Amino acid sequence: MSSATRKESTVGETVNLMSADAQRFMDTSNFVHQLWSSPLQIILSIVFLWGELGPSVLAGIAVMVLLVPINAFLVAKAKTIQVKNMKNKDERMKIMGEILNGIKILKLFAWEPSFEKQVNEIRARELKSLVNFSYLQSISIFVFTCAPFLVSLATFAVYVLVDENNILDAQKAFTAISLFNVLRFPMTMLPLVLSSLVQTNVSTVRLERYLGGEDLDTSAIHHNPIAGSAVRFSEATFAWEQDGNAAIRDVTLDIAPGSLVAVVGAVGSGKSSLVSAMLGEMENIKGHINIQGSLAYVPQQAWIQNATLKDNILFGSELDEARYQQVVKACALLPDLELLPAGDQTEIGEKGINLSGGQKQRVSLARAVYSNADIYVLDDPLSAVDAHVSKYLFEHVLGPKGLLQKKTRILVTHSISFLPQVDNIVVLVAGAVSEHGSYSTLLANRGAFAQFLNLYGSQEENASEKNTTAVALAGDEKQGDEDGEPCMEEGPDDVVTMTLKREASIRQRDFSRSLSKSSTNSLEKAQENPPKKLKGQQLIEKETVETGKVKFSMYLRYLRAVGLWYSFCVAMGYVGQYVAFVGTNLWLSAWTDDAQRYLNQTYPVEQRDLRIGVFGALGVSQALFLLFATILSARGAVRASRVMHQQLLSNILRVPMSFFDTTPSGRIVNRFAKDIFTIDETIPMSFRSWLSCFMGIISTLLMISLATPFFVLIIIPLSIFYYFVLRFYVSTSRQLRRLDSVTRSPIYSHFGETVSGLSVIRAYGHQERFLQQNESTMDINQKTVYSWIISNRWLAIRLEFVGSLVVFFSALLAVISKGTLEGGIVGLSVSSALNVTQTLNWLVRTSSELETNIVAVERVHEYTKVKNEAPWVTEKRPPRGWPSKGEIQFIDYKVRYRPELELVLQGITCNIGSTEKVGVVGRTGAGKSSLTNCLFRVLEAAEGKIIIDEVDIATIGLHDLRQNLTIIPQDPMLFTGTLRMNLDPFDQYTDEEVWKALELAHLKTYVQALPEGLLHLVSEGGENLSVGQRQLVCLARALLRKAKILILDEATAAVDLETDHLIQTTIRSEFADCTVLTIAHRLHTIMDSSRVMVLQAGRIVEYDSPEELLKKQGIFSAMAKDAGITNTESTML
């Protein structure tokens, strides 16, 4: 689909189409045959009735016909409510999706309450329409219960009143009642089928709008063979939307086969757009692009699938071991494979959660290199990795001597040092090519490029000479000593990776020691034992499938949420209804016996009126009882929904970060979508129908036993048989339903993953493979669904048998004891028996449905019981204006990620003075990111403490702590909503303050140019801003908060030098009176800090001013040498 269509529907909405709307189709197809069979049954019944009672049947039919428009009206009302509610649901799911994606940011900024409020507002709207919907439903149920009774009342009354000689006798009355009962089913089913058709229709419209969205128009991308040109742009002008502003204008370029072309330009100058245009992701306005050969694409933000590392690199190609090893080595992945617990078989979480930024980028690069395409489109792949790694990658992969030397390479880059080695440079300014040519010609031209270089070249030049010597990267052999571990990258590490790495490196050491001692016998042993799964190889736990019976406590929990008083009243209402029902029937049987009593006399008028009157009264009271019960249950159900959702939401927002690292977001979303939907709509219905079926069966058996007491003896064996069939069926069906919901999750995950990686999949031309994979996951799910439907058929046959036995025995017993029985009571017993099969059938259906649906309560409950992090606000509040000085003290601080793992920080003790600027450096896994996680208490201390301005941070509430610190996080995350909401979700600041922050973050001009200004809508994940702009928005966030302590998790990776420069200067000037902790991945940025802390394996090894550390030949000076820094002056930006 085109990007414009994709913008309309977020990933959440698309998944919703798949889960709710496609499901509707399946449900409808079960009922479709009722459309012709219902009318047929109705016509036959009427014909037979006419034979019994003559024209007075028309009275009954008239009543039935009158009920149809009433019903139609109710259905139409319900439909409008339903449509409104679908919108609310979509909106709620969209926000939930974002909350889960950006949960880390929410926690670090203490923004949860704001988002909780947003979700609750939508939820309140949703519940309001749900209440109205339930009321409508209870009215239509009321109309329906009245129906059969009103019909028989009308018919009998008319029959008796029309003619003196018409006397109601047993055979007429009960035949008529049986026929009316036959009528009941099709008349109940018909509206149900119609309403489900209506719902399907709503879904069809939604699906059609999605499927009918514009397709990607790739007609502007030609594939004609042109000699001597691999990619040719001919006056190409492309925009993101059909009538939007052009993102690239009149580009005319010719790229020769096998050349290396660099694309440079400032943030927002259209570099990524140029790449997207080549991939056919943009709307063509004029001109065309001609591409010869296959493409491979490395996006700016790596897209990683939830599969093993090896699968991510192979990406569906055949495995060629030699080439694979060569690629892994060239992409500098060998050291990482050694760190990962299971090497290249390690499972990577959703969105590559257990890889650091640099690792993701290198895997993404390896995937491209392995695919062996003709043309490589690389969107800034070197940004997320360290300087020396990017140098290595350039030499071994991209550069003139790399693996790809014979291929055509188009490289978007921010780094200047490689430009002299490329064949051709294209400079973009505001979407147009301002100049292109080789490095030397561009320098001679003295154009925009030359200025750009003069600005930034000086400090990179002297760096690059010294660099070449230091980068004989340590990746080729692994030294025996720990310290010699190749320092692959100073990439950001999230919680999981670091634990994985730590576990792995410890295992590595033990392993190498044990090998040397006992190499021989361990080899023999190894052949016997199959490989165990290593601890940490599997990050994501399998989704738990509850087995066995649903615990009774679940029902109780649900009823408690409804309110026990409510539940009791509802049950009493149903009892009342059925008491009245039995009464009606007994009264009728007495009425028919009058035919015998007044055999040859005239039937007294007042007797007749009494019979009709009481019959009517009993019937009406039956319906009123029901109305009372359904309305109460509607209120109770909505109350339960409110309580359950509230508990779930508030708990999910309060669980610690580690929970989100090990639980795929799809699983949490599933709780909020499918399970909450079940609690809202299906469970109340199931409960109601179960109650009424149950009461119905009891009352039927009671009536038969009243007529023929011996029947009680027969009930016993029948009910035993019934019970066994039931148990057998319900347990099978329950498990099948559970399997269904578990096999459904992968479909959604895979789908969501595919949507987010669309451009990559299309660039490689792997659409077919993903379609296949989607189909195979679908098939696995369909297997369980189909088995479930078949098990229903199995059950139906057994139940028909039980029902037929009931009819047979009630008739048999009536015949045996015919001497003692009145006609009326026999008629009553047999006609009730005829009705029993259907009710039995429904009882099993509803009880199994209830059981399957109550699982939703179980699943929601499971997530309301996850252990929370510390309370947001405690008794002990910090003093106002804390931290006023911004002094931080670590006192013998130790921390571990999960109780069973090793320590990450092994006892850190240091003081950071007020307004000091401290840089933190260290190799991957040294514990740099753990340091920030500890300050924000994302991780709780194992021992020791952190003191900020005389307050021990472990003693105050999390929000009190987090609101008073500021962080500029590594990956800039924005939420759907206005720009303003992204900067200030609680509306604490005035517009002036917000504009001031934007101005300092150098975004003011950009925002003023937008038509809506501050109210500019940010799309999902901030897709409609460039990565650099998102980074600046995060800077503006920090400026707005202006806390005394700023933590900068260095994110200058995705930013070009210009923006980087802006951010650095802003931080220096604006945060001069704050304490700033910078977690650096490039040494340039921290050379002017007051002190530098060097971490290694969780300990502080050096802590002094950068000048001192450079003099002292320690770890820091070695790292500085790698980066080409000898004295502090040369790096001042």
Coordinates of N, CA, C and O in Angstrom, one line a residue, residues 10 299 632 1057:
T10 N -2.8 3.1 11.6 CA -1.6 2.7 12.3 C -1.5 1.2 12.4 O -2.5 0.5 12.1
P299 N 18.3 0.2 6.3 CA 17.6 1.4 6.7 C 18.3 2.1 7.8 O 19.2 1.6 8.4
L632 N -30.5 -5.2 35.3 CA -29.5 -5.3 36.4 C -28.2 -5.8 35.9 O -27.1 -5.3 36.3
L1057 N 26.7 16.2 11.8 CA 27.6 16.9 12.7 C 27.0 18.3 13.1 O 27.2 18.7 14.2

